[in-house]
């Protein structure tokens, strides 16, 4: 009887909490409509998403021996989470919070992360306050801009994850520049230098294209600006890596036979992807969801092979690839003849119903979802399963759910278009993939199947019930569940 009473009490408490969350969500949606703010048109705002990145970083910070920079970023993430909660409270009262920053909320949230860094990370009080105030104010500004300047592009939850990620990456770059992190790993130092150079070069090129007038945006101007950006990258690499930087990079990639083979395999998959895009774009026939998911499999093969056989080369390629992906999307939007027209034609064929905002976020979310474990997981030793979380959740599970659910699904989840059969396929496909990897000795830990079964079950239910972009959400949920069941297992 006592046990039944506890279960009933828990159920009633959970029901009240759910009702409160739904009421707050409805109030926020109404305030956004009254203020003329257009988020991505779905039924919920995804407010719970603001906790994913901070929870992940804090869990890794306590479970692993991490660098001072990782700890700094983790505690700053706590401050961003605190501001997110205040933001939700304020926006549930009025949408005026989107018009101007909440200085009191910024200061209060900054103090939380600053005190944590000062007490637990042995950073000086000035350093802790500087990083915390910079991060929270930057996050506050970008969060407001993402919701007001780019209508129908994000939900509030998606905007929080994106702006948290950009803010924390910026803090990590500043921290590395100030030598808070001294990484004894020569490979990681080389990779960080190349990736940061590539991303800063892409940022410089896009900024230049945005500054010039629309009449000046043509293929000739782009060629000149691209040459200047390439020169900037070369000079930066010379400063960071020395005069022999080009030979050092080429030697790193092509003097290792396994890396050459892996690179050739990736190039083969890239050629297949380009061929499929060109073929479908030429026919100008809108693809369905199942066809679109085939690119999930191709991208997953790239990341799975890289994570298993050479995680450092994969990190290097992922960083450069992300910069190129951002550049391609910028070129599509900047009306540079004839590049923009060709990219827009491909977008019209492959876009889905979620890409109705200012940018094509779905492919970017897919790429980030597959690559984010390479940044979030602090150690590459013995963490192959965690590094594969994006591949399992998005590339394997989500693709299987989409294909099997659309073909054989009959029983739908309550208040969802997703099917129970698709969810079952999601779980089984992830478990089967890990089993095959374990069978061939590519995953050696004996607990991988149990951990995968639990993580796949939770992530598949989230995939079925959430209306947030699963390419962005599911890898983070899977990674977090991996950490929780490892902690208690």
Short mmCIF file of C-alpha atoms in Angstrom, two decimals:
data_model
loop_
_atom_site.label_atom_id
_atom_site.label_comp_id
_atom_site.label_asym_id
_atom_site.label_seq_id
_atom_site.Cartn_x
_atom_site.Cartn_y
_atom_site.Cartn_z
CA UNK A 1 0.00 0.00 0.00
CA UNK A 2 2.81 2.38 0.89
CA UNK A 3 4.53 1.62 -2.42
CA UNK A 4 1.33 2.33 -4.37
CA UNK A 5 0.89 5.58 -2.46
CA UNK A 6 4.40 6.72 -3.45
CA UNK A 7 3.77 5.86 -7.09
CA UNK A 8 0.48 7.77 -7.02
CA UNK A 9 2.15 10.76 -5.36
CA UNK A 10 4.89 10.75 -7.98
CA UNK A 11 2.34 10.52 -10.80
CA UNK A 12 0.28 13.42 -9.42
CA UNK A 13 3.40 15.56 -8.94
CA UNK A 14 4.58 14.80 -12.47
CA UNK A 15 1.12 15.64 -13.84
CA UNK A 16 1.08 19.00 -12.04
CA UNK A 17 4.60 19.77 -13.26
CA UNK A 18 3.64 18.90 -16.85
CA UNK A 19 0.53 21.08 -16.65
CA UNK A 20 2.60 23.98 -15.32
CA UNK A 21 5.17 23.62 -18.13
CA UNK A 22 2.43 23.50 -20.77
CA UNK A 23 0.80 26.58 -19.28
CA UNK A 24 4.10 28.51 -19.32
CA UNK A 25 4.78 27.35 -22.89
CA UNK A 26 1.33 28.52 -24.02
CA UNK A 27 1.79 31.90 -22.32
CA UNK A 28 5.15 32.40 -24.00
CA UNK A 29 3.69 31.52 -27.42
CA UNK A 30 0.92 34.05 -26.89
CA UNK A 31 3.38 36.76 -25.84
CA UNK A 32 5.51 36.06 -28.92
CA UNK A 33 2.48 36.40 -31.19
CA UNK A 34 1.40 39.62 -29.49
CA UNK A 35 4.91 41.02 -29.94
CA UNK A 36 5.08 40.05 -33.62
CA UNK A 37 7.95 37.59 -33.04
CA UNK A 38 7.83 34.66 -35.46
CA UNK A 39 9.52 31.47 -34.25
CA UNK A 40 9.52 28.24 -36.25
CA UNK A 41 5.80 27.35 -36.44
CA UNK A 42 5.35 24.25 -34.30
CA UNK A 43 3.25 23.44 -31.26
CA UNK A 44 5.89 23.90 -28.52
CA UNK A 45 8.86 26.15 -27.81
CA UNK A 46 11.27 23.43 -26.64
CA UNK A 47 12.20 25.26 -23.44
CA UNK A 48 13.72 22.09 -21.94
CA UNK A 49 16.49 22.16 -24.54
CA UNK A 50 18.36 24.91 -22.67
CA UNK A 51 19.59 22.34 -20.12
CA UNK A 52 21.21 19.86 -22.55
CA UNK A 53 24.60 21.47 -23.20
CA UNK A 54 25.22 22.66 -19.61
CA UNK A 55 24.23 19.23 -18.22
CA UNK A 56 26.60 17.48 -20.63
CA UNK A 57 29.56 19.72 -19.90
CA UNK A 58 29.09 19.59 -16.13
CA UNK A 59 28.75 15.79 -16.14
CA UNK A 60 31.98 15.38 -18.12
CA UNK A 61 33.70 17.90 -15.90
CA UNK A 62 32.98 15.82 -12.79
CA UNK A 63 33.43 12.36 -14.32
CA UNK A 64 36.69 12.94 -16.19
CA UNK A 65 40.02 14.57 -15.52
CA UNK A 66 39.62 17.55 -17.85
CA UNK A 67 41.72 20.58 -18.70
CA UNK A 68 41.29 23.93 -16.92
CA UNK A 69 39.80 25.32 -20.14
CA UNK A 70 37.14 22.59 -20.28
CA UNK A 71 36.25 23.32 -16.65
CA UNK A 72 36.08 27.03 -17.40
CA UNK A 73 33.68 26.41 -20.31
CA UNK A 74 31.57 24.00 -18.22
CA UNK A 75 31.08 26.53 -15.41
CA UNK A 76 30.35 29.30 -17.92
CA UNK A 77 27.68 26.98 -19.34
CA UNK A 78 26.04 26.92 -15.91
CA UNK A 79 25.79 30.71 -16.06
CA UNK A 80 24.18 30.46 -19.50
CA UNK A 81 21.67 27.97 -18.13
CA UNK A 82 20.81 30.33 -15.27
CA UNK A 83 20.25 33.14 -17.75
CA UNK A 84 18.09 30.83 -19.88
CA UNK A 85 15.83 30.19 -16.88
CA UNK A 86 15.54 33.92 -16.19
CA UNK A 87 14.85 34.52 -19.88
CA UNK A 88 11.99 32.01 -19.82
CA UNK A 89 10.55 33.64 -16.68
CA UNK A 90 10.72 37.13 -18.18
CA UNK A 91 9.37 36.16 -21.60
CA UNK A 92 6.44 34.39 -19.93
CA UNK A 93 5.52 37.84 -18.56
CA UNK A 94 6.28 40.00 -21.60
CA UNK A 95 8.15 39.79 -24.91
CA UNK A 96 9.89 43.09 -24.11
CA UNK A 97 12.87 41.00 -23.00
CA UNK A 98 13.55 40.43 -26.72
CA UNK A 99 13.86 44.15 -27.36
CA UNK A 100 16.58 44.96 -24.85
CA UNK A 101 18.97 42.94 -22.66
CA UNK A 102 18.21 42.07 -19.04
CA UNK A 103 21.28 43.59 -17.41
CA UNK A 104 20.29 42.41 -13.94
CA UNK A 105 19.81 38.87 -15.22
CA UNK A 106 23.17 39.00 -17.01
CA UNK A 107 24.98 40.10 -13.86
CA UNK A 108 23.25 37.55 -11.62
CA UNK A 109 23.93 34.67 -14.02
CA UNK A 110 27.54 35.79 -14.51
CA UNK A 111 28.14 35.78 -10.76
CA UNK A 112 27.07 32.13 -10.53
CA UNK A 113 29.59 30.92 -13.11
CA UNK A 114 32.28 33.35 -11.91
CA UNK A 115 32.07 32.06 -8.34
CA UNK A 116 32.20 28.45 -9.54
CA UNK A 117 35.34 29.16 -11.60
CA UNK A 118 36.91 31.11 -8.75
CA UNK A 119 36.26 28.44 -6.12
CA UNK A 120 36.53 25.16 -8.03
CA UNK A 121 38.76 26.00 -11.00
CA UNK A 122 41.33 28.17 -9.14
CA UNK A 123 40.94 30.95 -11.68
CA UNK A 124 41.51 34.49 -10.49
CA UNK A 125 38.44 36.50 -9.60
CA UNK A 126 39.09 39.05 -12.36
CA UNK A 127 39.54 36.32 -14.98
CA UNK A 128 36.43 34.48 -13.79
CA UNK A 129 34.28 37.61 -13.86
CA UNK A 130 35.63 38.69 -17.25
CA UNK A 131 34.87 35.39 -18.94
CA UNK A 132 31.49 35.01 -17.25
CA UNK A 133 30.24 38.52 -17.98
CA UNK A 134 31.45 38.34 -21.59
CA UNK A 135 29.80 34.96 -22.15
CA UNK A 136 26.42 35.78 -20.60
CA UNK A 137 26.12 39.15 -22.32
CA UNK A 138 27.15 37.63 -25.67
CA UNK A 139 24.63 34.83 -25.17
CA UNK A 140 21.90 37.31 -24.26
CA UNK A 141 22.57 39.38 -27.37
CA UNK A 142 22.76 36.45 -29.79
CA UNK A 143 19.64 34.83 -28.33
CA UNK A 144 17.63 38.00 -28.88
CA UNK A 145 19.00 38.45 -32.40
CA UNK A 146 18.33 34.86 -33.41
CA UNK A 147 14.66 35.20 -32.48
CA UNK A 148 14.05 38.73 -33.80
CA UNK A 149 16.32 39.01 -36.86
CA UNK A 150 15.74 35.52 -38.31
CA UNK A 151 11.99 34.82 -38.21
CA UNK A 152 10.68 31.25 -38.47
CA UNK A 153 14.22 29.86 -38.27
CA UNK A 154 14.36 28.64 -34.66
CA UNK A 155 12.16 27.67 -31.79
CA UNK A 156 13.24 29.19 -28.47
CA UNK A 157 14.85 25.89 -27.44
CA UNK A 158 16.74 25.52 -30.72
CA UNK A 159 17.90 29.14 -30.53
CA UNK A 160 19.16 28.53 -26.99
CA UNK A 161 21.21 25.50 -28.03
CA UNK A 162 22.67 27.25 -31.09
CA UNK A 163 23.59 30.44 -29.23
CA UNK A 164 24.92 28.52 -26.21
CA UNK A 165 27.15 26.54 -28.55
CA UNK A 166 28.43 29.64 -30.35
CA UNK A 167 29.06 31.43 -27.05
CA UNK A 168 30.92 28.52 -25.46
CA UNK A 169 33.01 28.02 -28.62
CA UNK A 170 33.95 31.71 -28.55
CA UNK A 171 34.96 31.46 -24.89
CA UNK A 172 37.04 28.35 -25.66
CA UNK A 173 38.84 30.15 -28.48
CA UNK A 174 39.56 33.18 -26.28
CA UNK A 175 40.75 30.89 -23.49
CA UNK A 176 43.06 29.01 -25.82
CA UNK A 177 44.44 32.25 -27.24
CA UNK A 178 45.21 33.38 -23.69
CA UNK A 179 47.04 30.07 -23.08
CA UNK A 180 44.66 28.87 -20.37
CA UNK A 181 44.93 25.50 -22.08
CA UNK A 182 48.32 23.99 -22.74
CA UNK A 183 47.62 20.71 -24.48
CA UNK A 184 50.62 18.34 -24.46
CA UNK A 185 49.01 16.40 -27.32
CA UNK A 186 50.86 17.52 -30.44
CA UNK A 187 48.11 16.26 -32.74
CA UNK A 188 45.42 18.29 -30.98
CA UNK A 189 47.54 21.43 -31.07
CA UNK A 190 48.02 21.01 -34.82
CA UNK A 191 44.33 20.28 -35.38
CA UNK A 192 43.18 23.24 -33.27
CA UNK A 193 45.45 25.62 -35.15
CA UNK A 194 44.25 24.44 -38.56
CA UNK A 195 40.55 24.40 -37.64
CA UNK A 196 40.60 27.83 -36.01
CA UNK A 197 42.43 29.22 -39.03
CA UNK A 198 39.88 27.68 -41.40
CA UNK A 199 36.89 28.97 -39.44
CA UNK A 200 38.33 32.48 -39.04
CA UNK A 201 39.11 32.55 -42.79
CA UNK A 202 35.54 31.57 -43.64
CA UNK A 203 34.24 34.20 -41.22
CA UNK A 204 36.45 36.86 -42.82
CA UNK A 205 35.30 35.90 -46.33
CA UNK A 206 31.61 35.92 -45.43
CA UNK A 207 31.96 39.24 -43.61
CA UNK A 208 33.59 40.77 -46.67
CA UNK A 209 30.83 39.50 -48.95
CA UNK A 210 28.16 40.89 -46.61
CA UNK A 211 29.81 44.32 -46.40
CA UNK A 212 29.98 44.98 -50.15
CA UNK A 213 26.85 46.05 -52.01
CA UNK A 214 24.65 43.53 -53.81
CA UNK A 215 25.69 44.92 -57.22
CA UNK A 216 29.33 44.12 -56.44
CA UNK A 217 28.55 40.51 -55.58
CA UNK A 218 29.63 38.59 -58.65
CA UNK A 219 31.90 35.69 -59.45
CA UNK A 220 34.87 37.96 -60.22
CA UNK A 221 34.65 39.82 -56.90
CA UNK A 222 34.22 36.53 -55.07
CA UNK A 223 37.37 35.17 -56.76
CA UNK A 224 39.41 38.19 -55.61
CA UNK A 225 38.07 37.97 -52.07
CA UNK A 226 38.65 34.21 -51.98
CA UNK A 227 42.29 34.76 -52.97
CA UNK A 228 42.71 37.34 -50.19
CA UNK A 229 41.12 34.95 -47.68
CA UNK A 230 43.45 32.13 -48.80
CA UNK A 231 46.44 34.45 -48.33
CA UNK A 232 45.16 35.32 -44.83
CA UNK A 233 44.88 31.61 -44.00
CA UNK A 234 48.41 30.91 -45.27
CA UNK A 235 49.92 33.78 -43.26
CA UNK A 236 48.02 32.71 -40.13
CA UNK A 237 49.22 29.12 -40.48
CA UNK A 238 52.80 30.36 -40.95
CA UNK A 239 52.53 32.27 -37.69
CA UNK A 240 50.94 29.38 -35.77
CA UNK A 241 52.81 26.40 -37.24
CA UNK A 242 55.99 27.81 -38.74
CA UNK A 243 57.29 28.37 -42.25
CA UNK A 244 56.90 24.71 -43.19
CA UNK A 245 53.18 24.68 -42.28
CA UNK A 246 51.97 23.40 -45.67
CA UNK A 247 54.41 20.47 -45.73
CA UNK A 248 53.60 19.71 -42.10
CA UNK A 249 49.88 19.48 -42.86
CA UNK A 250 50.42 17.37 -46.00
CA UNK A 251 52.76 15.05 -44.12
CA UNK A 252 50.22 14.65 -41.33
CA UNK A 253 47.55 13.48 -43.77
CA UNK A 254 49.37 11.69 -46.57
CA UNK A 255 52.42 10.05 -44.99
CA UNK A 256 50.18 7.68 -43.01
CA UNK A 257 48.80 4.85 -45.14
CA UNK A 258 45.66 4.39 -43.01
CA UNK A 259 44.86 8.09 -43.29
CA UNK A 260 45.30 8.01 -47.06
CA UNK A 261 42.89 5.07 -47.31
CA UNK A 262 40.40 6.76 -45.00
CA UNK A 263 40.67 10.00 -46.96
CA UNK A 264 40.08 8.10 -50.24
CA UNK A 265 36.99 6.43 -48.75
CA UNK A 266 35.59 9.82 -47.69
CA UNK A 267 36.29 11.22 -51.15
CA UNK A 268 34.40 8.30 -52.70
CA UNK A 269 31.37 8.96 -50.46
CA UNK A 270 31.55 12.66 -51.30
CA UNK A 271 31.51 11.88 -55.03
CA UNK A 272 28.42 9.70 -54.54
CA UNK A 273 26.68 12.51 -52.65
CA UNK A 274 27.52 15.11 -55.30
CA UNK A 275 26.33 12.77 -58.06
CA UNK A 276 23.01 12.19 -56.29
CA UNK A 277 22.49 15.91 -55.68
CA UNK A 278 23.27 16.83 -59.29
CA UNK A 279 21.02 14.09 -60.64
CA UNK A 280 18.01 15.00 -58.52
CA UNK A 281 18.55 18.73 -59.00
CA UNK A 282 18.63 18.29 -62.78
CA UNK A 283 15.33 16.42 -62.69
CA UNK A 284 13.88 19.16 -60.41
CA UNK A 285 11.74 16.59 -58.59
CA UNK A 286 11.16 17.25 -54.89
CA UNK A 287 12.58 14.40 -52.82
CA UNK A 288 10.67 12.69 -50.02
CA UNK A 289 11.83 12.22 -46.44
CA UNK A 290 13.16 8.70 -47.00
CA UNK A 291 15.33 9.84 -49.93
CA UNK A 292 16.61 12.75 -47.88
CA UNK A 293 17.57 10.38 -45.08
CA UNK A 294 19.94 8.54 -47.46
CA UNK A 295 22.34 11.43 -46.95
CA UNK A 296 22.19 10.72 -43.22
CA UNK A 297 23.64 7.28 -43.98
CA UNK A 298 26.40 8.67 -46.22
CA UNK A 299 27.39 11.28 -43.65
CA UNK A 300 27.24 8.67 -40.90
CA UNK A 301 29.60 6.38 -42.82
CA UNK A 302 32.11 9.23 -42.98
CA UNK A 303 31.98 9.92 -39.24
CA UNK A 304 31.71 6.28 -38.16
CA UNK A 305 34.74 5.19 -40.19
CA UNK A 306 36.72 8.20 -39.02
CA UNK A 307 35.88 7.87 -35.33
CA UNK A 308 36.72 4.16 -35.31
CA UNK A 309 39.95 4.27 -37.34
CA UNK A 310 41.41 7.78 -36.84
CA UNK A 311 39.54 10.13 -34.56
CA UNK A 312 42.16 12.88 -34.82
CA UNK A 313 41.97 13.07 -38.61
CA UNK A 314 38.18 13.06 -38.27
CA UNK A 315 38.32 16.02 -35.89
CA UNK A 316 40.46 17.92 -38.37
CA UNK A 317 38.18 17.10 -41.29
CA UNK A 318 35.04 17.88 -39.26
CA UNK A 319 36.27 21.35 -38.34
CA UNK A 320 37.23 22.24 -41.91
CA UNK A 321 34.04 20.68 -43.27
CA UNK A 322 31.91 22.76 -40.94
CA UNK A 323 33.53 25.93 -42.21
CA UNK A 324 32.89 24.89 -45.81
CA UNK A 325 29.25 24.08 -45.00
CA UNK A 326 28.72 27.55 -43.53
CA UNK A 327 30.40 29.09 -46.58
CA UNK A 328 28.12 27.17 -48.96
CA UNK A 329 25.00 28.34 -47.11
CA UNK A 330 26.28 31.93 -47.13
CA UNK A 331 26.90 31.74 -50.88
CA UNK A 332 23.35 30.48 -51.40
CA UNK A 333 21.94 33.50 -49.58
CA UNK A 334 24.22 36.23 -50.97
CA UNK A 335 23.01 36.17 -54.61
CA UNK A 336 26.35 35.61 -56.31
CA UNK A 337 25.67 34.63 -59.91
CA UNK A 338 25.83 31.79 -60.93
CA UNK A 339 26.81 30.07 -57.67
CA UNK A 340 23.75 31.11 -55.69
CA UNK A 341 21.30 29.97 -58.36
CA UNK A 342 22.83 26.48 -58.53
CA UNK A 343 22.82 26.11 -54.74
CA UNK A 344 19.25 27.38 -54.50
CA UNK A 345 18.10 24.83 -57.08
CA UNK A 346 19.57 22.02 -55.01
CA UNK A 347 18.01 23.48 -51.86
CA UNK A 348 14.56 23.64 -53.49
CA UNK A 349 14.77 19.92 -54.27
CA UNK A 350 16.17 18.70 -50.95
CA UNK A 351 14.68 21.12 -48.40
CA UNK A 352 12.05 19.86 -45.97
CA UNK A 353 9.20 21.51 -44.10
CA UNK A 354 11.53 22.67 -41.30
CA UNK A 355 13.61 24.85 -43.64
CA UNK A 356 11.18 27.76 -43.89
CA UNK A 357 13.23 30.35 -42.06
CA UNK A 358 16.17 32.52 -43.05
CA UNK A 359 18.68 29.68 -43.41
CA UNK A 360 18.81 26.00 -44.34
CA UNK A 361 19.37 24.79 -40.79
CA UNK A 362 18.51 21.09 -41.26
CA UNK A 363 21.79 20.07 -43.02
CA UNK A 364 23.79 22.24 -40.62
CA UNK A 365 22.06 20.58 -37.65
CA UNK A 366 22.79 17.16 -39.14
CA UNK A 367 26.47 17.95 -39.49
CA UNK A 368 26.70 19.49 -36.01
CA UNK A 369 24.82 16.54 -34.51
CA UNK A 370 27.27 14.06 -36.02
CA UNK A 371 30.36 16.10 -35.12
CA UNK A 372 29.50 17.59 -31.71
CA UNK A 373 30.72 14.59 -29.65
CA UNK A 374 34.22 15.25 -31.02
CA UNK A 375 34.10 18.59 -29.18
CA UNK A 376 32.03 17.72 -26.13
CA UNK A 377 33.78 14.46 -25.14
CA UNK A 378 36.96 15.59 -23.34
CA UNK A 379 38.98 12.41 -23.94
CA UNK A 380 39.23 10.18 -27.01
CA UNK A 381 40.63 7.22 -25.06
CA UNK A 382 38.01 4.54 -24.37
CA UNK A 383 35.09 6.76 -25.39
CA UNK A 384 34.34 5.44 -28.89
CA UNK A 385 30.71 4.71 -28.01
CA UNK A 386 30.15 8.28 -26.80
CA UNK A 387 31.87 9.67 -29.90
CA UNK A 388 29.44 7.64 -32.03
CA UNK A 389 26.36 9.03 -30.26
CA UNK A 390 25.53 11.39 -33.13
CA UNK A 391 25.96 8.62 -35.71
CA UNK A 392 23.77 6.22 -33.74
CA UNK A 393 20.98 8.65 -32.87
CA UNK A 394 20.73 10.60 -36.12
CA UNK A 395 22.44 8.62 -38.83
CA UNK A 396 21.27 5.15 -37.88
CA UNK A 397 18.27 5.36 -35.55
CA UNK A 398 16.46 8.35 -37.02
CA UNK A 399 16.97 7.07 -40.57
CA UNK A 400 15.66 3.61 -39.67
CA UNK A 401 12.66 5.12 -37.87
CA UNK A 402 11.82 7.29 -40.87
CA UNK A 403 12.10 4.49 -43.43
CA UNK A 404 10.44 1.71 -41.45
CA UNK A 405 7.77 3.96 -39.96
CA UNK A 406 6.72 5.41 -43.32
CA UNK A 407 6.68 1.98 -44.98
CA UNK A 408 5.22 -0.29 -42.30
CA UNK A 409 4.03 1.98 -39.48
CA UNK A 410 0.33 1.85 -38.59
CA UNK A 411 0.06 2.76 -34.89
CA UNK A 412 0.89 6.41 -34.18
CA UNK A 413 2.01 7.91 -30.91
CA UNK A 414 -0.46 10.19 -29.16
CA UNK A 415 -0.30 13.76 -30.50
CA UNK A 416 2.44 12.80 -32.95
CA UNK A 417 2.83 11.77 -36.59
CA UNK A 418 5.57 9.30 -35.61
CA UNK A 419 4.70 5.60 -35.40
CA UNK A 420 5.42 3.05 -32.70
CA UNK A 421 6.85 0.71 -35.33
CA UNK A 422 9.32 3.42 -36.39
CA UNK A 423 10.38 3.90 -32.78
CA UNK A 424 11.01 0.17 -32.37
CA UNK A 425 13.08 0.20 -35.57
CA UNK A 426 15.00 3.15 -34.18
CA UNK A 427 16.01 1.22 -31.06
CA UNK A 428 16.77 -2.07 -32.81
CA UNK A 429 18.87 -0.45 -35.55
CA UNK A 430 21.10 1.30 -33.00
CA UNK A 431 21.53 -1.84 -30.91
CA UNK A 432 22.23 -3.93 -34.02
CA UNK A 433 24.87 -1.46 -35.22
CA UNK A 434 26.67 -1.50 -31.89
CA UNK A 435 26.42 -5.31 -31.75
CA UNK A 436 28.09 -5.65 -35.16
CA UNK A 437 30.85 -3.23 -34.15
CA UNK A 438 31.35 -5.15 -30.90
CA UNK A 439 31.34 -8.47 -32.78
CA UNK A 440 34.21 -7.33 -35.00
CA UNK A 441 36.17 -5.98 -32.04
CA UNK A 442 35.70 -2.30 -32.90
CA UNK A 443 33.94 -1.66 -29.57
CA UNK A 444 35.62 -3.65 -26.80
CA UNK A 445 33.72 -2.69 -23.66
CA UNK A 446 31.33 -5.45 -22.54
CA UNK A 447 28.69 -2.96 -21.36
CA UNK A 448 28.21 -1.23 -24.73
CA UNK A 449 25.06 -3.19 -25.63
CA UNK A 450 23.30 -2.43 -22.34
CA UNK A 451 24.27 1.23 -22.48
CA UNK A 452 23.17 1.49 -26.10
CA UNK A 453 19.84 -0.20 -25.40
CA UNK A 454 19.02 2.30 -22.65
CA UNK A 455 20.25 5.34 -24.61
CA UNK A 456 18.50 4.23 -27.80
CA UNK A 457 15.22 3.63 -25.96
CA UNK A 458 15.20 7.11 -24.45
CA UNK A 459 16.40 8.94 -27.57
CA UNK A 460 13.88 7.10 -29.77
CA UNK A 461 10.99 8.12 -27.50
CA UNK A 462 12.28 11.71 -27.57
CA UNK A 463 12.46 11.47 -31.39
CA UNK A 464 8.87 10.27 -31.52
CA UNK A 465 7.43 12.87 -29.15
CA UNK A 466 9.45 16.05 -29.71
CA UNK A 467 8.76 18.56 -32.47
CA UNK A 468 12.21 20.15 -32.16
CA UNK A 469 14.76 19.43 -34.91
CA UNK A 470 15.91 15.90 -34.09
CA UNK A 471 19.25 16.30 -35.93
CA UNK A 472 20.25 18.78 -33.21
CA UNK A 473 18.48 17.34 -30.16
CA UNK A 474 18.95 13.56 -30.40
CA UNK A 475 22.79 13.42 -30.32
CA UNK A 476 22.83 15.56 -27.18
CA UNK A 477 20.14 13.44 -25.50
CA UNK A 478 21.96 10.22 -26.43
CA UNK A 479 25.29 11.53 -25.18
CA UNK A 480 23.72 12.63 -21.91
CA UNK A 481 22.06 9.24 -21.36
CA UNK A 482 25.38 7.51 -22.07
CA UNK A 483 26.92 9.60 -19.29
CA UNK A 484 24.11 8.93 -16.84
CA UNK A 485 24.04 5.17 -17.32
CA UNK A 486 27.85 5.03 -17.20
CA UNK A 487 27.78 7.01 -13.94
CA UNK A 488 25.27 4.65 -12.31
CA UNK A 489 26.40 1.50 -14.08
#
